[in-house]
């Protein structure tokens, strides 16, 4: 069974979130979603989009990677950016998040959804965690903000940990853009010499913030249904995570969408931590 959505996006859709809903019948075992788009870009910077996917129970993830927008899900496996979990019957929605679409560009797109009820033989990736031996109080050197191919970086999760080890860091934190899908594997790679920690980078259209300690997909779409950044920060902090304004004076739109901090209600508002390194 398959479903297809075709559409056209222009500059008026810049910074929008565009939903496409489809029904998943009982007995579905695998879902494949492919986004194809064409844009003969004549703008100073080409379009940038991501896909966010929701099942009837909530978010399955976001893939913040312009070069790869395909999704495949089974109960036990998922493409980078998305969480493996039971395939629930009901209404699912895939959203196109338009991070950047400048004049005069016009994008035509096609989303193809394929549903399968065939038995799958994909086994879950086994991840186990052996907690590192506590080293007690002291000064430690590490990184609180890093990405993997679960969003837009080139590192496999294991390569990131090895990179940290090669640089003799005591800890490294995986904070992929708008997804926690790499954290289970990242956790499993902690050793006595490198502690692995996790969170997400809330990569909104108007500023980025780290939510350190968040373990699941976190709503990041400020502006959608009136969500403000201060409300989003409150949710993160109330959930016990550390909220950090990321690279507030980086170069921003259109070169790096949302990379500079534009929230008048969070200067710094409830944020108690701000990055002083200002690359994107
Ligand atoms: Zn960022």
PDB file of C-alpha atoms and ligand atoms in Angstrom:
ATOM      1  CA  UNK A   1       0.000   0.000   0.000  1.00  0.00           C
ATOM      2  CA  UNK A   2       1.298   3.407  -0.756  1.00  0.00           C
ATOM      3  CA  UNK A   3       0.430   7.064  -0.527  1.00  0.00           C
ATOM      4  CA  UNK A   4       1.994  10.038  -2.266  1.00  0.00           C
ATOM      5  CA  UNK A   5       1.957  13.757  -1.524  1.00  0.00           C
ATOM      6  CA  UNK A   6       3.087  16.282  -4.122  1.00  0.00           C
ATOM      7  CA  UNK A   7       3.588  19.960  -3.469  1.00  0.00           C
ATOM      8  CA  UNK A   8       5.375  23.194  -4.213  1.00  0.00           C
ATOM      9  CA  UNK A   9       7.204  25.394  -1.749  1.00  0.00           C
ATOM     10  CA  UNK A  10       8.183  29.047  -2.187  1.00  0.00           C
ATOM     11  CA  UNK A  11       9.729  31.746  -0.049  1.00  0.00           C
ATOM     12  CA  UNK A  12       6.381  32.333   1.662  1.00  0.00           C
ATOM     13  CA  UNK A  13       6.856  28.873   3.245  1.00  0.00           C
ATOM     14  CA  UNK A  14      10.232  29.826   4.740  1.00  0.00           C
ATOM     15  CA  UNK A  15      10.202  28.963   8.493  1.00  0.00           C
ATOM     16  CA  UNK A  16       6.932  27.007   8.164  1.00  0.00           C
ATOM     17  CA  UNK A  17       6.096  23.438   9.240  1.00  0.00           C
ATOM     18  CA  UNK A  18       3.917  21.649   6.696  1.00  0.00           C
ATOM     19  CA  UNK A  19       2.035  18.490   7.754  1.00  0.00           C
ATOM     20  CA  UNK A  20       1.099  15.489   5.604  1.00  0.00           C
ATOM     21  CA  UNK A  21      -1.036  12.855   7.335  1.00  0.00           C
ATOM     22  CA  UNK A  22      -1.628   9.265   6.325  1.00  0.00           C
ATOM     23  CA  UNK A  23      -3.402   6.248   7.789  1.00  0.00           C
ATOM     24  CA  UNK A  24      -1.435   3.222   8.952  1.00  0.00           C
ATOM     25  CA  UNK A  25      -3.597   0.089   9.120  1.00  0.00           C
ATOM     26  CA  UNK A  26      -3.364  -2.539  11.807  1.00  0.00           C
ATOM     27  CA  UNK A  27      -0.798  -5.197  10.967  1.00  0.00           C
ATOM     28  CA  UNK A  28       1.696  -2.817   9.335  1.00  0.00           C
ATOM     29  CA  UNK A  29       5.243  -3.972  10.059  1.00  0.00           C
ATOM     30  CA  UNK A  30       7.371  -1.499   8.101  1.00  0.00           C
ATOM     31  CA  UNK A  31       7.076   2.086   6.891  1.00  0.00           C
ATOM     32  CA  UNK A  32       9.222   3.678   4.247  1.00  0.00           C
ATOM     33  CA  UNK A  33       9.023   7.412   3.531  1.00  0.00           C
ATOM     34  CA  UNK A  34      10.991   8.969   0.688  1.00  0.00           C
ATOM     35  CA  UNK A  35      11.209  12.682   0.027  1.00  0.00           C
ATOM     36  CA  UNK A  36      12.307  13.719  -3.444  1.00  0.00           C
ATOM     37  CA  UNK A  37      12.575  17.355  -4.339  1.00  0.00           C
ATOM     38  CA  UNK A  38      13.899  19.487  -7.123  1.00  0.00           C
ATOM     39  CA  UNK A  39      14.991  23.087  -6.923  1.00  0.00           C
ATOM     40  CA  UNK A  40      17.123  24.871  -9.481  1.00  0.00           C
ATOM     41  CA  UNK A  41      18.377  27.219  -6.803  1.00  0.00           C
ATOM     42  CA  UNK A  42      19.203  30.762  -7.840  1.00  0.00           C
ATOM     43  CA  UNK A  43      19.243  32.175  -4.325  1.00  0.00           C
ATOM     44  CA  UNK A  44      22.473  33.003  -2.469  1.00  0.00           C
ATOM     45  CA  UNK A  45      22.018  29.814  -0.409  1.00  0.00           C
ATOM     46  CA  UNK A  46      19.957  26.762  -1.478  1.00  0.00           C
ATOM     47  CA  UNK A  47      16.928  25.553   0.521  1.00  0.00           C
ATOM     48  CA  UNK A  48      17.297  23.616   3.768  1.00  0.00           C
ATOM     49  CA  UNK A  49      14.585  21.352   5.139  1.00  0.00           C
ATOM     50  CA  UNK A  50      14.142  18.567   7.676  1.00  0.00           C
ATOM     51  CA  UNK A  51      11.443  15.932   8.209  1.00  0.00           C
ATOM     52  CA  UNK A  52       9.692  15.336  11.544  1.00  0.00           C
ATOM     53  CA  UNK A  53       7.595  12.202  11.960  1.00  0.00           C
ATOM     54  CA  UNK A  54       4.787  11.497  14.431  1.00  0.00           C
ATOM     55  CA  UNK A  55       2.819   8.321  15.106  1.00  0.00           C
ATOM     56  CA  UNK A  56      -0.523   8.297  16.989  1.00  0.00           C
ATOM     57  CA  UNK A  57       1.343   8.254  20.318  1.00  0.00           C
ATOM     58  CA  UNK A  58       3.813  11.055  19.623  1.00  0.00           C
ATOM     59  CA  UNK A  59       7.123  11.890  17.989  1.00  0.00           C
ATOM     60  CA  UNK A  60       9.283   9.317  16.234  1.00  0.00           C
ATOM     61  CA  UNK A  61      12.055  11.793  15.481  1.00  0.00           C
ATOM     62  CA  UNK A  62      13.499  14.377  13.148  1.00  0.00           C
ATOM     63  CA  UNK A  63      16.275  14.022  10.590  1.00  0.00           C
ATOM     64  CA  UNK A  64      18.178  17.255  10.316  1.00  0.00           C
ATOM     65  CA  UNK A  65      20.213  16.366   7.269  1.00  0.00           C
ATOM     66  CA  UNK A  66      19.618  18.064   3.967  1.00  0.00           C
ATOM     67  CA  UNK A  67      21.368  15.368   1.980  1.00  0.00           C
ATOM     68  CA  UNK A  68      19.434  12.325   3.191  1.00  0.00           C
ATOM     69  CA  UNK A  69      15.695  12.552   3.760  1.00  0.00           C
ATOM     70  CA  UNK A  70      14.668   8.905   3.555  1.00  0.00           C
ATOM     71  CA  UNK A  71      13.013   7.150   6.501  1.00  0.00           C
ATOM     72  CA  UNK A  72      12.626   3.444   7.094  1.00  0.00           C
ATOM     73  CA  UNK A  73      11.021   2.179  10.276  1.00  0.00           C
ATOM     74  CA  UNK A  74      10.236  -1.209  11.709  1.00  0.00           C
ATOM     75  CA  UNK A  75       9.433  -2.134  15.274  1.00  0.00           C
ATOM     76  CA  UNK A  76      13.096  -2.701  16.051  1.00  0.00           C
ATOM     77  CA  UNK A  77      15.043  -0.598  13.552  1.00  0.00           C
ATOM     78  CA  UNK A  78      14.960   3.002  12.354  1.00  0.00           C
ATOM     79  CA  UNK A  79      16.861   5.320  10.048  1.00  0.00           C
ATOM     80  CA  UNK A  80      19.147   7.844  11.768  1.00  0.00           C
ATOM     81  CA  UNK A  81      17.118  10.584  13.424  1.00  0.00           C
ATOM     82  CA  UNK A  82      14.166   8.324  14.258  1.00  0.00           C
ATOM     83  CA  UNK A  83      13.329   5.956  17.103  1.00  0.00           C
ATOM     84  CA  UNK A  84      12.549   2.254  16.609  1.00  0.00           C
ATOM     85  CA  UNK A  85       9.303   1.415  18.384  1.00  0.00           C
ATOM     86  CA  UNK A  86       6.080  -0.510  17.734  1.00  0.00           C
ATOM     87  CA  UNK A  87       4.345   0.466  14.467  1.00  0.00           C
ATOM     88  CA  UNK A  88       1.084   1.796  15.855  1.00  0.00           C
ATOM     89  CA  UNK A  89      -2.010   1.784  13.651  1.00  0.00           C
ATOM     90  CA  UNK A  90      -3.780   5.103  13.200  1.00  0.00           C
ATOM     91  CA  UNK A  91      -2.962   8.520  11.821  1.00  0.00           C
ATOM     92  CA  UNK A  92       0.685   9.329  11.268  1.00  0.00           C
ATOM     93  CA  UNK A  93       2.008  12.725  10.169  1.00  0.00           C
ATOM     94  CA  UNK A  94       5.217  13.630   8.413  1.00  0.00           C
ATOM     95  CA  UNK A  95       6.070  17.323   8.575  1.00  0.00           C
ATOM     96  CA  UNK A  96       8.359  19.230   6.265  1.00  0.00           C
ATOM     97  CA  UNK A  97      10.272  21.749   8.375  1.00  0.00           C
ATOM     98  CA  UNK A  98      11.366  24.590   6.108  1.00  0.00           C
ATOM     99  CA  UNK A  99      14.511  25.979   7.711  1.00  0.00           C
ATOM    100  CA  UNK A 100      15.427  28.095   4.682  1.00  0.00           C
ATOM    101  CA  UNK A 101      13.801  28.876   1.340  1.00  0.00           C
ATOM    102  CA  UNK A 102      14.920  32.170  -0.175  1.00  0.00           C
ATOM    103  CA  UNK A 103      13.635  34.231  -3.088  1.00  0.00           C
ATOM    104  CA  UNK A 104      13.410  33.413  -5.960  1.00  0.00           C
ATOM    105  CA  UNK A 105      13.653  29.656  -5.361  1.00  0.00           C
ATOM    106  CA  UNK A 106      10.738  27.311  -5.986  1.00  0.00           C
ATOM    107  CA  UNK A 107      10.904  23.734  -4.708  1.00  0.00           C
ATOM    108  CA  UNK A 108       8.683  20.966  -5.999  1.00  0.00           C
ATOM    109  CA  UNK A 109       8.545  17.892  -3.822  1.00  0.00           C
ATOM    110  CA  UNK A 110       7.085  14.442  -3.626  1.00  0.00           C
ATOM    111  CA  UNK A 111       6.697  12.384  -0.446  1.00  0.00           C
ATOM    112  CA  UNK A 112       6.149   8.691  -1.080  1.00  0.00           C
ATOM    113  CA  UNK A 113       4.898   6.563   1.830  1.00  0.00           C
ATOM    114  CA  UNK A 114       5.145   2.774   1.474  1.00  0.00           C
ATOM    115  CA  UNK A 115       3.515   0.518   4.052  1.00  0.00           C
ATOM    116  CA  UNK A 116       4.285  -3.162   4.370  1.00  0.00           C
ATOM    117  CA  UNK A 117       2.651  -5.933   6.370  1.00  0.00           C
ATOM    118  CA  UNK A 118       5.282  -8.508   5.482  1.00  0.00           C
ATOM    119  CA  UNK A 119       7.215 -10.080   8.334  1.00  0.00           C
ATOM    120  CA  UNK A 120      10.523  -8.299   8.918  1.00  0.00           C
ATOM    121  CA  UNK A 121      13.725 -10.048   9.781  1.00  0.00           C
ATOM    122  CA  UNK A 122      15.512  -6.941  10.976  1.00  0.00           C
ATOM    123  CA  UNK A 123      16.897  -7.539  14.412  1.00  0.00           C
ATOM    124  CA  UNK A 124      17.332  -4.703  16.878  1.00  0.00           C
ATOM    125  CA  UNK A 125      20.835  -3.402  17.432  1.00  0.00           C
ATOM    126  CA  UNK A 126      21.806  -4.714  20.844  1.00  0.00           C
ATOM    127  CA  UNK A 127      23.131  -1.988  23.088  1.00  0.00           C
ATOM    128  CA  UNK A 128      24.270  -2.550  26.627  1.00  0.00           C
ATOM    129  CA  UNK A 129      25.811  -0.089  28.972  1.00  0.00           C
ATOM    130  CA  UNK A 130      28.605  -0.714  31.398  1.00  0.00           C
ATOM    131  CA  UNK A 131      28.762   2.425  33.537  1.00  0.00           C
ATOM    132  CA  UNK A 132      32.288   3.808  33.848  1.00  0.00           C
ATOM    133  CA  UNK A 133      33.990   3.633  37.202  1.00  0.00           C
ATOM    134  CA  UNK A 134      33.319   6.899  39.088  1.00  0.00           C
ATOM    135  CA  UNK A 135      36.439   9.048  39.312  1.00  0.00           C
ATOM    136  CA  UNK A 136      35.255  11.408  42.021  1.00  0.00           C
ATOM    137  CA  UNK A 137      35.360  15.153  42.146  1.00  0.00           C
ATOM    138  CA  UNK A 138      37.947  16.978  40.145  1.00  0.00           C
ATOM    139  CA  UNK A 139      38.594  18.943  36.999  1.00  0.00           C
ATOM    140  CA  UNK A 140      37.660  17.152  33.810  1.00  0.00           C
ATOM    141  CA  UNK A 141      38.095  18.109  30.194  1.00  0.00           C
ATOM    142  CA  UNK A 142      35.382  17.375  27.673  1.00  0.00           C
ATOM    143  CA  UNK A 143      32.813  18.481  25.147  1.00  0.00           C
ATOM    144  CA  UNK A 144      29.167  19.330  25.884  1.00  0.00           C
ATOM    145  CA  UNK A 145      28.097  19.861  22.261  1.00  0.00           C
ATOM    146  CA  UNK A 146      28.788  17.415  19.425  1.00  0.00           C
ATOM    147  CA  UNK A 147      26.944  15.882  16.473  1.00  0.00           C
ATOM    148  CA  UNK A 148      26.871  12.590  14.592  1.00  0.00           C
ATOM    149  CA  UNK A 149      25.286  11.311  11.395  1.00  0.00           C
ATOM    150  CA  UNK A 150      22.008  11.042  13.320  1.00  0.00           C
ATOM    151  CA  UNK A 151      21.771  14.709  12.273  1.00  0.00           C
ATOM    152  CA  UNK A 152      24.132  16.584   9.958  1.00  0.00           C
ATOM    153  CA  UNK A 153      27.634  15.518  11.006  1.00  0.00           C
ATOM    154  CA  UNK A 154      29.818  12.957   9.246  1.00  0.00           C
ATOM    155  CA  UNK A 155      30.831  10.925  12.299  1.00  0.00           C
ATOM    156  CA  UNK A 156      29.325   7.573  13.135  1.00  0.00           C
ATOM    157  CA  UNK A 157      28.488   7.581  16.847  1.00  0.00           C
ATOM    158  CA  UNK A 158      31.437   5.291  17.591  1.00  0.00           C
ATOM    159  CA  UNK A 159      33.782   7.522  15.595  1.00  0.00           C
ATOM    160  CA  UNK A 160      32.798  10.500  17.731  1.00  0.00           C
ATOM    161  CA  UNK A 161      33.689   8.610  20.901  1.00  0.00           C
ATOM    162  CA  UNK A 162      37.011   7.556  19.396  1.00  0.00           C
ATOM    163  CA  UNK A 163      37.669  11.156  18.347  1.00  0.00           C
ATOM    164  CA  UNK A 164      37.150  12.231  21.966  1.00  0.00           C
ATOM    165  CA  UNK A 165      39.453   9.453  23.156  1.00  0.00           C
ATOM    166  CA  UNK A 166      42.149  10.442  20.653  1.00  0.00           C
ATOM    167  CA  UNK A 167      42.041  13.999  22.035  1.00  0.00           C
ATOM    168  CA  UNK A 168      42.214  12.693  25.612  1.00  0.00           C
ATOM    169  CA  UNK A 169      38.853  14.132  26.616  1.00  0.00           C
ATOM    170  CA  UNK A 170      37.360  12.825  29.855  1.00  0.00           C
ATOM    171  CA  UNK A 171      33.796  13.158  28.565  1.00  0.00           C
ATOM    172  CA  UNK A 172      31.888  13.840  25.358  1.00  0.00           C
ATOM    173  CA  UNK A 173      28.211  14.702  24.896  1.00  0.00           C
ATOM    174  CA  UNK A 174      26.113  13.818  21.858  1.00  0.00           C
ATOM    175  CA  UNK A 175      23.660  16.639  21.107  1.00  0.00           C
ATOM    176  CA  UNK A 176      22.307  15.980  17.649  1.00  0.00           C
ATOM    177  CA  UNK A 177      19.970  18.485  16.042  1.00  0.00           C
ATOM    178  CA  UNK A 178      16.383  17.806  17.151  1.00  0.00           C
ATOM    179  CA  UNK A 179      16.869  14.092  17.809  1.00  0.00           C
ATOM    180  CA  UNK A 180      17.982  11.716  20.548  1.00  0.00           C
ATOM    181  CA  UNK A 181      18.149   8.692  18.263  1.00  0.00           C
ATOM    182  CA  UNK A 182      21.909   8.211  18.629  1.00  0.00           C
ATOM    183  CA  UNK A 183      21.961   8.180  22.424  1.00  0.00           C
ATOM    184  CA  UNK A 184      21.330   4.473  23.073  1.00  0.00           C
ATOM    185  CA  UNK A 185      24.383   3.496  21.050  1.00  0.00           C
ATOM    186  CA  UNK A 186      26.369   6.411  22.463  1.00  0.00           C
ATOM    187  CA  UNK A 187      25.611   5.263  26.017  1.00  0.00           C
ATOM    188  CA  UNK A 188      26.887   1.798  25.228  1.00  0.00           C
ATOM    189  CA  UNK A 189      30.308   3.162  24.257  1.00  0.00           C
ATOM    190  CA  UNK A 190      31.225   4.712  27.610  1.00  0.00           C
ATOM    191  CA  UNK A 191      34.468   3.430  29.072  1.00  0.00           C
ATOM    192  CA  UNK A 192      36.519   4.269  32.117  1.00  0.00           C
ATOM    193  CA  UNK A 193      38.581   6.741  30.087  1.00  0.00           C
ATOM    194  CA  UNK A 194      35.720   8.490  28.231  1.00  0.00           C
ATOM    195  CA  UNK A 195      32.335   9.172  29.794  1.00  0.00           C
ATOM    196  CA  UNK A 196      29.537   9.535  27.220  1.00  0.00           C
ATOM    197  CA  UNK A 197      26.624  11.831  27.990  1.00  0.00           C
ATOM    198  CA  UNK A 198      23.594  12.865  25.973  1.00  0.00           C
ATOM    199  CA  UNK A 199      21.076  15.530  25.099  1.00  0.00           C
ATOM    200  CA  UNK A 200      19.719  17.263  22.032  1.00  0.00           C
ATOM    201  CA  UNK A 201      20.360  20.574  20.331  1.00  0.00           C
ATOM    202  CA  UNK A 202      17.021  22.308  19.917  1.00  0.00           C
ATOM    203  CA  UNK A 203      17.611  23.662  16.440  1.00  0.00           C
ATOM    204  CA  UNK A 204      14.853  26.214  15.999  1.00  0.00           C
ATOM    205  CA  UNK A 205      14.516  28.708  13.191  1.00  0.00           C
ATOM    206  CA  UNK A 206      15.492  31.621  15.453  1.00  0.00           C
ATOM    207  CA  UNK A 207      18.144  30.237  17.786  1.00  0.00           C
ATOM    208  CA  UNK A 208      19.751  27.005  18.999  1.00  0.00           C
ATOM    209  CA  UNK A 209      19.801  25.696  22.581  1.00  0.00           C
ATOM    210  CA  UNK A 210      21.232  22.565  24.167  1.00  0.00           C
ATOM    211  CA  UNK A 211      18.973  20.455  26.363  1.00  0.00           C
ATOM    212  CA  UNK A 212      21.582  18.390  28.220  1.00  0.00           C
ATOM    213  CA  UNK A 213      20.143  15.274  29.812  1.00  0.00           C
ATOM    214  CA  UNK A 214      17.102  15.002  27.536  1.00  0.00           C
ATOM    215  CA  UNK A 215      16.775  11.393  26.379  1.00  0.00           C
ATOM    216  CA  UNK A 216      13.783  11.560  24.032  1.00  0.00           C
ATOM    217  CA  UNK A 217      12.690  13.713  21.118  1.00  0.00           C
ATOM    218  CA  UNK A 218      11.887  17.124  22.514  1.00  0.00           C
ATOM    219  CA  UNK A 219       9.431  19.518  20.893  1.00  0.00           C
ATOM    220  CA  UNK A 220      11.595  22.198  19.248  1.00  0.00           C
ATOM    221  CA  UNK A 221       9.237  23.902  16.802  1.00  0.00           C
ATOM    222  CA  UNK A 222       8.999  27.331  18.399  1.00  0.00           C
ATOM    223  CA  UNK A 223       6.184  29.314  16.786  1.00  0.00           C
ATOM    224  CA  UNK A 224       4.055  26.256  16.037  1.00  0.00           C
ATOM    225  CA  UNK A 225       0.761  26.590  17.923  1.00  0.00           C
ATOM    226  CA  UNK A 226       2.165  29.603  19.763  1.00  0.00           C
ATOM    227  CA  UNK A 227       5.082  27.809  21.442  1.00  0.00           C
ATOM    228  CA  UNK A 228       7.617  30.371  22.705  1.00  0.00           C
ATOM    229  CA  UNK A 229      11.281  29.784  23.458  1.00  0.00           C
ATOM    230  CA  UNK A 230      10.773  30.706  27.110  1.00  0.00           C
ATOM    231  CA  UNK A 231       8.028  28.040  27.372  1.00  0.00           C
ATOM    232  CA  UNK A 232      10.292  25.513  25.665  1.00  0.00           C
ATOM    233  CA  UNK A 233      13.103  26.389  28.091  1.00  0.00           C
ATOM    234  CA  UNK A 234      10.703  25.936  31.004  1.00  0.00           C
ATOM    235  CA  UNK A 235       9.770  22.450  29.785  1.00  0.00           C
ATOM    236  CA  UNK A 236      13.430  21.467  29.475  1.00  0.00           C
ATOM    237  CA  UNK A 237      14.405  22.843  32.888  1.00  0.00           C
ATOM    238  CA  UNK A 238      11.306  21.431  34.639  1.00  0.00           C
ATOM    239  CA  UNK A 239      12.192  18.034  33.145  1.00  0.00           C
ATOM    240  CA  UNK A 240      15.514  18.132  34.998  1.00  0.00           C
ATOM    241  CA  UNK A 241      17.750  18.885  32.016  1.00  0.00           C
ATOM    242  CA  UNK A 242      20.313  21.649  31.663  1.00  0.00           C
ATOM    243  CA  UNK A 243      19.306  24.396  29.227  1.00  0.00           C
ATOM    244  CA  UNK A 244      22.184  26.113  27.426  1.00  0.00           C
ATOM    245  CA  UNK A 245      21.904  28.883  24.829  1.00  0.00           C
ATOM    246  CA  UNK A 246      24.152  27.716  21.986  1.00  0.00           C
ATOM    247  CA  UNK A 247      26.524  29.957  19.996  1.00  0.00           C
ATOM    248  CA  UNK A 248      24.302  33.067  20.341  1.00  0.00           C
ATOM    249  CA  UNK A 249      26.466  35.351  18.193  1.00  0.00           C
ATOM    250  CA  UNK A 250      27.161  32.944  15.331  1.00  0.00           C
ATOM    251  CA  UNK A 251      26.531  34.014  11.781  1.00  0.00           C
ATOM    252  CA  UNK A 252      22.805  33.491  11.210  1.00  0.00           C
ATOM    253  CA  UNK A 253      20.305  33.556   8.380  1.00  0.00           C
ATOM    254  CA  UNK A 254      20.584  32.932   5.556  1.00  0.00           C
ATOM    255  CA  UNK A 255      24.066  31.423   5.873  1.00  0.00           C
ATOM    256  CA  UNK A 256      23.359  29.319   8.933  1.00  0.00           C
ATOM    257  CA  UNK A 257      19.654  29.155   9.672  1.00  0.00           C
ATOM    258  CA  UNK A 258      18.747  29.914  13.262  1.00  0.00           C
ATOM    259  CA  UNK A 259      22.378  29.923  14.357  1.00  0.00           C
ATOM    260  CA  UNK A 260      22.232  33.421  15.862  1.00  0.00           C
ATOM    261  CA  UNK A 261      20.059  33.971  18.923  1.00  0.00           C
ATOM    262  CA  UNK A 262      17.000  36.138  18.223  1.00  0.00           C
ATOM    263  CA  UNK A 263      14.703  35.507  21.191  1.00  0.00           C
ATOM    264  CA  UNK A 264      13.869  38.785  22.929  1.00  0.00           C
ATOM    265  CA  UNK A 265      12.183  36.826  25.748  1.00  0.00           C
ATOM    266  CA  UNK A 266      15.367  34.852  26.451  1.00  0.00           C
ATOM    267  CA  UNK A 267      18.219  37.362  26.770  1.00  0.00           C
ATOM    268  CA  UNK A 268      19.063  35.158  28.605  1.00  0.00           C
ATOM    269  CA  UNK A 269      15.720  34.695  30.399  1.00  0.00           C
ATOM    270  CA  UNK A 270      15.734  31.509  32.447  1.00  0.00           C
ATOM    271  CA  UNK A 271      18.950  30.225  30.817  1.00  0.00           C
ATOM    272  CA  UNK A 272      21.768  29.850  33.342  1.00  0.00           C
ATOM    273  CA  UNK A 273      24.334  28.681  30.825  1.00  0.00           C
ATOM    274  CA  UNK A 274      25.489  30.184  27.530  1.00  0.00           C
ATOM    275  CA  UNK A 275      28.112  28.916  25.136  1.00  0.00           C
ATOM    276  CA  UNK A 276      31.026  31.263  24.620  1.00  0.00           C
ATOM    277  CA  UNK A 277      32.245  29.394  21.528  1.00  0.00           C
ATOM    278  CA  UNK A 278      30.332  30.885  18.631  1.00  0.00           C
ATOM    279  CA  UNK A 279      30.811  28.716  15.594  1.00  0.00           C
ATOM    280  CA  UNK A 280      27.603  27.119  14.345  1.00  0.00           C
TER     281      UNK A 280
HETATM  282 ZN1  LIG B   1      23.763  24.902  16.615  1.00  0.00          ZN
END
